[in-house]
Short mmCIF file of C-alpha atoms and ligand atoms in Angstrom, two decimals:
data_model
loop_
_atom_site.label_atom_id
_atom_site.label_comp_id
_atom_site.label_asym_id
_atom_site.label_seq_id
_atom_site.Cartn_x
_atom_site.Cartn_y
_atom_site.Cartn_z
CA MET A 772 145.11 270.94 168.53
CA LYS A 773 147.14 272.19 171.54
CA LEU A 774 145.50 275.17 173.07
CA THR A 775 145.34 277.06 176.30
CA VAL A 776 142.61 278.73 178.30
CA ILE A 777 143.73 281.67 180.40
CA GLY A 778 141.44 282.29 183.38
CA CYS A 779 139.42 279.31 184.77
CA GLY A 780 136.27 280.80 186.26
CA TYR A 781 132.72 279.73 185.18
CA LEU A 782 133.62 280.61 181.58
CA GLY A 783 137.20 279.47 181.32
CA ALA A 784 137.00 276.14 183.25
CA THR A 785 134.05 275.09 181.22
CA HIS A 786 135.66 276.22 177.93
CA ALA A 787 138.79 274.22 178.81
CA ALA A 788 136.90 271.09 179.67
CA CYS A 789 134.72 271.37 176.49
CA MET A 790 137.69 271.87 174.24
CA ALA A 791 139.20 268.67 175.70
CA GLU A 792 135.87 266.91 175.01
CA LEU A 793 136.16 268.10 171.32
CA GLY A 794 139.42 266.20 171.19
CA HIS A 795 141.94 269.01 171.71
CA GLN A 796 145.00 268.89 174.06
CA VAL A 797 144.19 271.67 176.58
CA LEU A 798 146.17 273.46 179.29
CA GLY A 799 144.03 275.57 181.58
CA MET A 800 145.86 278.45 183.36
CA ASP A 801 144.66 280.23 186.48
CA SER A 802 146.68 282.21 188.99
CA ASP A 803 144.61 280.77 191.86
CA MET A 804 146.83 277.78 192.90
CA GLU A 805 144.08 276.23 195.06
CA LYS A 806 141.74 276.14 192.06
CA VAL A 807 144.38 274.65 189.82
CA ALA A 808 144.95 271.91 192.40
CA ILE A 809 141.24 271.09 192.60
CA MET A 810 140.97 270.82 188.84
CA ASN A 811 144.15 268.80 188.50
CA SER A 812 142.62 266.35 191.01
CA GLY A 813 139.71 265.87 188.41
CA LYS A 814 137.11 268.07 190.04
CA ALA A 815 135.25 271.25 189.11
CA PRO A 816 135.96 274.16 191.43
CA PHE A 817 132.31 275.25 191.50
CA LEU A 818 128.87 273.69 190.63
CA GLU A 819 128.11 273.46 186.95
CA ARG A 820 126.00 270.60 185.41
CA GLY A 821 128.26 268.06 183.72
CA LEU A 822 131.53 269.91 184.35
CA ASP A 823 132.80 267.60 186.99
CA THR A 824 132.34 264.64 184.65
CA LEU A 825 134.29 266.37 181.82
CA ILE A 826 137.09 267.50 184.02
CA ALA A 827 137.35 264.02 185.58
CA ARG A 828 137.30 262.28 182.18
CA HIS A 829 139.97 264.46 180.55
CA THR A 830 142.35 264.97 183.45
CA ALA A 831 142.31 261.16 183.52
CA ASP A 832 142.89 260.64 179.80
CA GLY A 833 145.68 263.20 179.75
CA ARG A 834 143.97 265.72 177.45
CA LEU A 835 143.37 268.33 180.13
CA GLU A 836 145.69 269.80 182.62
CA PHE A 837 145.94 273.05 184.70
CA THR A 838 148.77 275.26 185.64
CA ALA A 839 149.35 278.57 187.45
CA SER A 840 152.32 279.51 185.12
CA TYR A 841 152.05 281.94 182.20
CA GLU A 842 155.37 280.73 180.88
CA GLU A 843 154.06 277.09 180.63
CA ALA A 844 150.82 278.33 179.01
CA ALA A 845 152.75 280.33 176.37
CA ALA A 846 155.02 277.37 175.53
CA PHE A 847 152.10 274.88 175.35
CA GLY A 848 150.39 275.81 172.19
CA ASN A 849 149.72 278.51 169.55
CA LEU A 850 146.03 279.25 170.27
CA HIS A 851 145.37 280.97 173.61
CA PHE A 852 141.73 281.60 174.73
CA VAL A 853 141.48 284.54 177.26
CA CYS A 854 138.54 283.99 179.62
CA VAL A 855 139.24 286.17 182.59
CA GLY A 856 136.52 288.12 184.45
CA THR A 857 135.65 291.69 183.61
CA PRO A 858 133.63 292.71 186.64
CA GLN A 859 132.05 296.11 187.34
CA GLN A 860 134.38 298.71 188.79
CA PRO A 861 133.55 299.49 192.48
CA GLY A 862 131.45 302.58 192.70
CA LYS A 863 131.16 302.94 188.92
CA HIS A 864 129.15 301.55 186.11
CA ALA A 865 132.18 300.85 183.83
CA TYR A 866 133.89 297.49 183.35
CA ASP A 867 137.09 296.73 185.26
CA LEU A 868 139.38 295.50 182.55
CA GLY A 869 142.27 295.04 185.08
CA HIS A 870 142.25 291.23 184.93
CA LEU A 871 142.18 291.24 181.15
CA PHE A 872 145.17 293.56 180.65
CA THR A 873 147.11 291.87 183.46
CA ALA A 874 146.55 288.48 181.82
CA VAL A 875 147.67 289.78 178.47
CA ARG A 876 150.59 291.53 179.96
CA LYS A 877 151.80 288.47 181.81
CA LEU A 878 151.34 286.14 178.92
CA SER A 879 152.91 288.42 176.25
CA PRO A 880 156.65 288.18 177.24
CA TRP A 881 156.57 284.45 176.73
CA LEU A 882 155.00 284.57 173.29
CA ARG A 883 158.16 283.88 171.15
CA SER A 884 156.43 282.35 168.04
CA PRO A 885 153.36 283.19 165.91
CA ALA A 886 150.12 282.57 167.93
CA VAL A 887 146.42 283.46 168.03
CA VAL A 888 145.03 285.09 171.14
CA ALA A 889 141.28 284.68 171.05
CA VAL A 890 139.42 286.70 173.72
CA LYS A 891 136.22 285.40 175.06
CA SER A 892 135.85 287.80 178.11
CA THR A 893 133.01 290.27 177.84
CA VAL A 894 134.31 293.78 177.17
CA PRO A 895 133.21 297.30 176.31
CA VAL A 896 133.46 297.75 172.52
CA GLY A 897 136.86 299.09 171.58
CA ALA A 898 139.02 296.81 173.74
CA ALA A 899 140.34 294.61 170.94
CA PRO A 900 142.76 297.11 169.40
CA ARG A 901 144.13 297.85 172.90
CA VAL A 902 144.74 294.07 173.45
CA ARG A 903 146.41 293.89 170.03
CA ASP A 904 148.63 296.88 170.80
CA LEU A 905 149.74 295.49 174.07
CA LEU A 906 150.56 292.07 172.58
CA HIS A 907 152.51 293.60 169.71
CA GLU A 908 154.42 295.84 171.98
CA VAL A 909 155.38 293.26 174.61
CA ALA A 910 155.50 289.83 172.86
CA PRO A 911 158.84 288.84 171.32
CA ALA A 912 156.90 287.47 168.34
CA GLY A 913 155.50 291.01 167.89
CA ASP A 914 152.92 291.33 165.18
CA ALA A 915 153.06 287.67 164.45
CA ILE A 916 150.55 287.42 167.33
CA GLU A 917 147.02 287.72 165.91
CA VAL A 918 143.99 288.76 167.90
CA ALA A 919 140.54 287.21 167.51
CA TRP A 920 137.36 288.16 169.30
CA ASN A 921 135.18 285.14 170.15
CA PRO A 922 132.36 286.13 172.53
CA GLU A 923 130.71 283.47 174.70
CA PHE A 924 126.92 283.32 175.30
CA LEU A 925 126.76 280.47 177.83
CA ARG A 926 124.25 280.42 180.64
CA GLU A 927 125.44 279.17 184.04
CA SER A 928 123.93 275.75 184.77
CA PHE A 929 123.75 275.08 181.01
CA ALA A 930 127.29 276.10 180.37
CA VAL A 931 128.56 272.70 179.13
CA LYS A 932 125.70 272.27 176.78
CA ASP A 933 125.91 275.91 175.59
CA THR A 934 129.61 275.50 174.78
CA LEU A 935 129.39 272.19 172.99
CA ARG A 936 126.10 273.06 171.12
CA PRO A 937 125.98 276.82 171.01
CA ASP A 938 123.14 278.68 169.16
CA ARG A 939 125.79 280.43 167.05
CA LEU A 940 129.54 281.12 166.91
CA VAL A 941 130.85 284.62 166.49
CA LEU A 942 134.32 285.14 165.30
CA GLY A 943 135.75 288.66 164.99
CA PHE A 944 138.95 289.58 163.18
CA ASP A 945 140.55 292.76 162.02
CA SER A 946 141.11 291.59 158.46
CA GLU A 947 139.53 289.27 155.96
CA ASN A 948 140.84 285.70 155.59
CA SER A 949 143.14 285.98 158.50
CA ARG A 950 145.22 283.00 159.71
CA ALA A 951 143.40 283.40 162.98
CA GLU A 952 140.14 282.58 161.27
CA ALA A 953 141.58 279.31 159.84
CA VAL A 954 142.87 278.45 163.33
CA LEU A 955 139.62 279.05 165.04
CA ARG A 956 137.56 277.24 162.37
CA GLN A 957 139.86 274.23 162.88
CA CYS A 958 139.34 274.50 166.64
CA TYR A 959 135.57 274.53 166.37
CA GLU A 960 135.40 272.18 163.37
CA LYS A 961 133.19 269.63 165.18
CA ILE A 962 130.70 272.32 166.20
CA ILE A 963 130.63 273.99 162.87
CA GLU A 964 129.99 270.76 160.91
CA THR A 965 126.81 270.14 162.94
CA GLY A 966 125.42 273.23 161.09
CA THR A 967 126.01 275.80 163.91
CA PRO A 968 125.61 279.25 162.37
CA THR A 969 129.04 280.78 162.26
CA ILE A 970 129.29 284.45 161.83
CA VAL A 971 132.55 286.04 160.84
CA THR A 972 132.75 289.70 161.54
CA ASP A 973 134.92 292.61 162.53
CA TRP A 974 136.25 293.08 166.14
CA ALA A 975 133.73 295.85 167.13
CA THR A 976 130.73 293.79 166.03
CA ALA A 977 131.99 290.71 167.83
CA GLU A 978 132.57 292.73 171.02
CA LEU A 979 129.10 294.36 170.73
CA ALA A 980 127.42 290.93 170.06
CA LYS A 981 127.83 289.89 173.61
CA THR A 982 126.89 293.17 175.36
CA SER A 983 123.84 293.81 173.06
CA ALA A 984 122.63 290.14 173.56
CA ASN A 985 122.76 290.54 177.38
CA ALA A 986 121.19 294.02 177.13
CA PHE A 987 118.28 292.55 175.12
CA LEU A 988 117.89 289.64 177.54
CA ALA A 989 117.83 292.00 180.48
CA THR A 990 115.31 294.20 178.78
CA LYS A 991 113.05 291.27 178.10
CA ILE A 992 113.10 290.23 181.70
CA SER A 993 112.47 293.81 182.97
CA PHE A 994 109.68 294.29 180.43
CA ILE A 995 107.64 291.39 181.83
CA ASN A 996 108.44 292.67 185.31
CA ALA A 997 107.16 296.13 184.45
CA ILE A 998 103.94 294.40 183.24
CA ALA A 999 103.91 292.53 186.57
CA GLU A 1000 103.69 295.92 188.35
CA ILE A 1001 100.68 296.72 186.18
CA CYS A 1002 99.12 293.38 187.04
CA GLU A 1003 99.53 293.90 190.76
CA ALA A 1004 97.66 297.24 190.46
CA SER A 1005 94.99 296.04 188.09
CA GLY A 1006 94.21 292.52 189.41
CA ALA A 1007 95.61 290.65 186.35
CA ASP A 1008 97.82 287.54 186.55
CA VAL A 1009 101.25 288.13 185.08
CA ASP A 1010 102.08 284.39 184.74
CA ARG A 1011 99.10 283.80 182.59
CA LEU A 1012 99.89 286.99 180.66
CA ALA A 1013 103.52 285.97 180.07
CA ASP A 1014 102.23 282.68 178.70
CA ILE A 1015 99.80 284.40 176.38
CA LEU A 1016 102.47 286.84 175.10
CA GLY A 1017 105.03 284.09 174.63
CA HIS A 1018 102.89 282.13 172.09
CA ASP A 1019 103.52 285.01 169.69
CA ALA A 1020 106.69 283.65 167.83
CA ARG A 1021 107.90 287.24 167.52
CA ILE A 1022 107.92 287.58 171.30
CA GLY A 1023 108.75 284.00 172.38
CA GLN A 1024 108.61 282.39 175.89
CA GLY A 1025 112.34 282.66 176.59
CA GLY A 1026 113.36 285.23 179.32
CA MET A 1027 109.69 285.95 179.95
CA ARG A 1028 109.48 284.55 183.48
CA PRO A 1029 108.25 287.27 185.79
CA GLY A 1030 109.46 287.48 189.33
CA LEU A 1031 112.28 288.86 191.44
CA GLY A 1032 114.30 289.80 188.38
CA PHE A 1033 117.83 289.15 187.17
CA GLY A 1034 121.04 288.90 189.04
CA GLY A 1035 124.27 287.01 188.61
CA GLY A 1036 127.70 287.90 187.37
CA CYS A 1037 126.67 288.99 183.90
CA LEU A 1038 123.38 290.79 183.17
CA PRO A 1039 123.55 293.46 185.83
CA LYS A 1040 127.13 294.51 185.22
CA ASP A 1041 126.88 294.15 181.50
CA ILE A 1042 124.00 296.54 181.11
CA ARG A 1043 125.80 299.12 183.31
CA GLY A 1044 129.11 298.60 181.50
CA PHE A 1045 127.34 298.99 178.16
CA MET A 1046 125.78 302.37 179.32
CA ALA A 1047 129.07 303.60 180.61
CA ARG A 1048 130.69 302.84 177.21
CA ALA A 1049 127.90 304.38 175.31
CA ASP A 1050 128.45 307.65 177.37
CA GLU A 1051 132.21 307.52 176.58
CA LEU A 1052 131.32 307.16 172.91
CA GLY A 1053 129.04 310.26 173.13
CA VAL A 1054 125.88 308.21 172.37
CA GLY A 1055 124.77 307.69 176.02
CA ARG A 1056 121.12 308.59 175.05
CA ALA A 1057 120.92 305.46 172.86
CA LEU A 1058 121.05 303.34 175.98
CA THR A 1059 118.88 305.29 178.35
CA ILE A 1060 116.33 302.50 178.17
CA LEU A 1061 118.90 300.39 180.14
CA ARG A 1062 118.67 302.65 183.06
CA GLU A 1063 114.94 301.95 183.25
CA VAL A 1064 115.66 298.16 182.81
CA ASP A 1065 118.04 298.42 185.85
CA ALA A 1066 115.56 300.48 187.83
CA ILE A 1067 112.67 297.98 187.20
CA ASN A 1068 114.92 295.12 188.25
CA SER A 1069 115.73 296.94 191.53
CA ARG A 1070 112.13 297.74 192.20
CA ARG A 1071 111.33 293.89 192.19
CA ARG A 1072 113.60 293.56 195.16
CA GLU A 1073 112.10 296.50 196.88
CA ARG A 1074 108.65 295.18 196.14
CA VAL A 1075 109.35 291.96 198.03
CA VAL A 1076 110.79 293.90 201.04
CA ASP A 1077 107.63 296.03 200.99
CA LEU A 1078 105.32 293.04 200.77
CA ALA A 1079 107.17 291.32 203.64
CA ARG A 1080 106.78 294.36 205.88
CA ARG A 1081 103.06 294.45 205.13
CA GLN A 1082 102.67 290.83 205.83
CA LEU A 1083 104.36 291.44 209.17
CA ASP A 1084 102.03 294.31 210.19
CA ASP A 1085 104.72 296.98 209.36
CA THR A 1086 107.11 295.64 212.11
CA LEU A 1087 110.22 293.84 211.05
CA VAL A 1088 112.20 294.19 214.23
CA GLY A 1089 112.12 290.91 216.10
CA LYS A 1090 110.44 289.03 213.30
CA ARG A 1091 111.85 285.75 211.97
CA ILE A 1092 111.80 285.39 208.23
CA THR A 1093 112.93 282.25 206.26
CA VAL A 1094 114.32 282.81 202.79
CA TRP A 1095 114.29 279.82 200.40
CA GLY A 1096 117.22 280.39 198.01
CA ALA A 1097 120.59 282.03 198.04
CA ALA A 1098 121.95 281.34 194.47
CA PHE A 1099 121.18 283.97 191.92
CA LYS A 1100 119.17 281.31 189.96
CA PRO A 1101 118.61 277.57 190.37
CA GLY A 1102 121.25 275.17 189.16
CA THR A 1103 124.25 277.08 190.40
CA ASP A 1104 126.21 277.81 193.58
CA ASP A 1105 126.94 281.35 192.27
CA ILE A 1106 125.67 284.08 194.54
CA ARG A 1107 126.98 287.09 192.72
CA ASP A 1108 124.33 289.83 192.77
CA SER A 1109 121.81 287.28 194.01
CA PRO A 1110 118.37 288.90 194.16
CA ALA A 1111 117.44 286.53 197.02
CA LEU A 1112 120.33 287.52 199.15
CA ALA A 1113 119.87 291.20 198.38
CA VAL A 1114 116.29 290.87 199.77
CA ALA A 1115 117.51 288.83 202.79
CA ARG A 1116 120.23 291.42 203.59
CA ARG A 1117 117.86 294.34 203.27
CA LEU A 1118 115.32 292.74 205.70
CA HIS A 1119 118.11 291.91 208.03
CA GLU A 1120 119.12 295.66 208.07
CA LEU A 1121 115.64 296.50 208.86
CA GLY A 1122 115.67 294.48 211.98
CA ALA A 1123 114.37 290.98 211.02
CA THR A 1124 116.21 287.76 211.89
CA ILE A 1125 116.89 285.98 208.62
CA THR A 1126 117.36 282.24 208.08
CA VAL A 1127 118.54 281.37 204.58
CA THR A 1128 118.50 277.86 202.97
CA ASP A 1129 119.73 276.74 199.70
CA PRO A 1130 120.54 273.19 198.24
CA GLN A 1131 123.93 274.27 196.81
CA ALA A 1132 124.99 277.83 197.55
CA LEU A 1133 125.02 277.92 201.37
CA ASP A 1134 128.83 277.69 201.80
CA ASN A 1135 129.28 280.69 199.42
CA ALA A 1136 126.58 282.64 201.13
CA ARG A 1137 127.84 281.84 204.61
CA LYS A 1138 131.30 283.08 203.71
CA ARG A 1139 130.15 286.25 202.06
CA HIS A 1140 127.31 287.22 204.44
CA PRO A 1141 127.96 285.96 207.96
CA GLU A 1142 125.34 288.23 209.45
CA LEU A 1143 122.60 285.97 208.14
CA ASP A 1144 121.70 282.60 209.69
CA TYR A 1145 121.80 279.40 207.56
CA VAL A 1146 119.97 276.13 207.78
CA ASP A 1147 120.53 273.19 205.34
CA ASP A 1148 117.09 271.65 205.45
CA PRO A 1149 114.33 273.83 203.83
CA ILE A 1150 111.68 272.25 206.01
CA ALA A 1151 113.64 272.79 209.36
CA ALA A 1152 114.47 276.30 208.16
CA VAL A 1153 110.63 277.17 208.36
CA GLU A 1154 110.50 276.30 212.09
CA GLY A 1155 109.09 279.23 214.13
CA ALA A 1156 109.14 281.60 211.08
CA HIS A 1157 106.76 284.50 210.97
CA LEU A 1158 107.10 284.65 207.15
CA LEU A 1159 108.50 282.50 204.35
CA LEU A 1160 109.90 284.01 201.20
CA HIS A 1161 110.49 281.79 198.01
CA LEU A 1162 113.26 283.73 196.19
CA THR A 1163 115.20 281.20 194.05
CA GLU A 1164 113.11 278.71 192.14
CA TRP A 1165 114.86 275.47 192.91
CA PRO A 1166 112.45 272.75 191.73
CA LEU A 1167 112.63 271.03 195.12
CA TYR A 1168 110.92 273.86 196.80
CA SER A 1169 107.71 273.49 194.63
CA ARG A 1170 107.64 269.82 195.56
CA LEU A 1171 107.61 270.36 199.36
CA ASP A 1172 104.25 269.68 201.03
CA PRO A 1173 102.67 272.96 202.33
CA ASP A 1174 100.60 270.99 204.88
CA ARG A 1175 103.68 269.60 206.45
CA LEU A 1176 105.35 273.02 206.35
CA ALA A 1177 102.30 274.75 207.94
CA ALA A 1178 102.79 272.61 211.05
CA ARG A 1179 106.18 274.32 211.63
CA THR A 1180 104.84 277.76 212.11
CA SER A 1181 102.05 279.43 213.96
CA THR A 1182 101.76 282.15 211.29
CA PRO A 1183 101.78 280.45 207.93
CA LYS A 1184 102.49 283.34 205.51
CA VAL A 1185 104.35 282.99 202.29
CA ILE A 1186 105.43 285.31 199.48
CA ASP A 1187 106.28 283.65 196.23
CA GLY A 1188 108.94 285.76 194.50
CA ARG A 1189 109.33 283.37 191.54
CA GLY A 1190 105.84 282.28 190.61
CA THR A 1191 106.50 278.55 190.76
CA LEU A 1192 104.62 277.61 193.89
CA ASP A 1193 101.01 276.44 193.40
CA ALA A 1194 98.85 279.16 195.04
CA GLU A 1195 95.84 276.90 195.42
CA THR A 1196 97.62 274.10 197.19
CA TRP A 1197 99.37 276.46 199.63
CA ARG A 1198 96.11 278.31 200.39
CA ARG A 1199 94.24 275.07 200.97
CA ALA A 1200 97.04 274.14 203.56
CA GLY A 1201 96.21 277.25 205.43
CA TRP A 1202 98.89 279.64 204.15
CA THR A 1203 98.29 283.30 203.49
CA PHE A 1204 99.78 283.37 199.99
CA ARG A 1205 101.08 286.36 198.17
CA ALA A 1206 102.98 286.32 194.91
CA LEU A 1207 104.83 288.98 192.89
CA GLY A 1208 102.82 290.05 189.81
CA ARG A 1209 99.46 288.97 191.06
CA HIS A 1210 96.93 291.00 192.98
C1 UDX B 2066 123.23 285.32 181.12
C2 UDX B 2066 122.92 285.21 179.69
O1 UDX B 2066 121.77 284.40 179.52
C3 UDX B 2066 124.06 284.45 178.91
O2 UDX B 2066 123.74 284.44 177.53
C4 UDX B 2066 125.31 285.29 179.10
O3 UDX B 2066 126.41 284.72 178.47
C5 UDX B 2066 125.57 285.48 180.61
O4 UDX B 2066 124.51 286.11 181.26
P1 UDX B 2066 123.24 283.68 183.22
O5 UDX B 2066 123.59 284.92 184.09
O6 UDX B 2066 123.93 282.40 183.49
O7 UDX B 2066 123.43 283.99 181.70
O8 UDX B 2066 121.65 283.47 183.54
P2 UDX B 2066 120.21 283.54 182.81
O9 UDX B 2066 119.75 282.15 182.86
O10 UDX B 2066 120.18 284.33 181.61
O11 UDX B 2066 119.49 284.32 184.02
C6 UDX B 2066 119.95 285.60 184.48
C7 UDX B 2066 119.01 286.11 185.56
O12 UDX B 2066 117.74 286.40 185.08
C8 UDX B 2066 118.84 285.13 186.73
O13 UDX B 2066 118.88 285.78 187.92
C9 UDX B 2066 117.40 284.60 186.46
O14 UDX B 2066 116.77 284.12 187.58
C10 UDX B 2066 116.77 285.80 185.86
N1 UDX B 2066 115.65 285.45 184.86
C11 UDX B 2066 115.98 284.81 183.73
C12 UDX B 2066 114.34 285.95 185.05
O15 UDX B 2066 114.10 286.55 186.15
N2 UDX B 2066 113.38 285.65 184.18
C13 UDX B 2066 113.63 284.95 183.03
O16 UDX B 2066 112.71 284.74 182.33
C14 UDX B 2066 114.94 284.51 182.82
#
């Protein structure tokens, strides 16, 4: 099939490369010319496991190309996936749908023949009819343009795997047996024939599938972090407890890693956008639980700041603190709403000198937060530090030798915000060891 992907961020670039991997002829479209040039040279514009390989492979075999032109995209094929970002509005909880409607408005005038526009961007429920109305009003092909809602559930750092082997496919249409359904089934044929559950539903359910899934995942993480607060107060060990709970198949191990909580470009803004939409629909009370989920998540960050202050005898001014981790989670260079950087910035505001290290996200962090100091080597970063904070659980950090690290500082104190350092080994090496969720 010939298809396009409009918007080549974490979602779109991955989708474009994976569709080429499935055998389709793909044109990715992004208004950022620099990004287009990088991808056309066979490289991924950000870190994502396996993506570089797929982009290199399919730009070389001619199945994948990128452009900044809506006109070219519209002329290329009759299936257009819309993957643009829907961030949080500044100063509000609601989604900013500006990029979505701009993309649809710019694509529409070039749509002269029947086509399917399949939206993958995360939206507040009720956006689909607005997209349809805009397309029908502006596109020369008018109501021969069909809209499908096809939410994406990929996790960053597993995005290629999650796209090629998803847990389920969700396809939303406004009528039964639509042509759009046949087109999408053909597009995903190789995935469907491996037995992937494929749920066909209406637009609103498809839109809600994504926001409710993310709300549930965020709730699960905040639940175990609320229990971590109880553990800290009562002397229990939240890591052991999470393990015990997770053996119950009804609870499960996934999303039960206690620690500094969630960040990134999805979960925080999705729970807020979901609450804002529920308010608009007059059912705000239904989601008051998410206010608590958000509050518990923020308290994790405050708790680390508080523990740091206590470890430094209530004086942060003039203290040197090393932060291991800048990415919002391991395996990515994405620093959007990074819990690690939020803590680093707060401690900096309170007067400490902060040195941040990260194996992949330092360039992004440096550009965004020039007020912090950055060091590439995690061992050198500890030199002369009064306190070490482990805030993003890159596996390499738990492999470093605490004995060697202790020699770099005269006050070996560490706070493990992610629960992956071995307390005993660190203590044996002379470190004062504190961890979130343990007494
Ligand atoms: C998330 C959803 O998982 C995905 O389905 C959706 O499409 C987009 O949002 P992502 O943001 O890539 O994906 O990351 P995820 O792996 O879910 O982690 C989100 C955040 O929660 C990270 O900051 C991570 O460190 C944190 N987390 C995750 C925990 O603190 N504990 C856990 O047990 C799991």
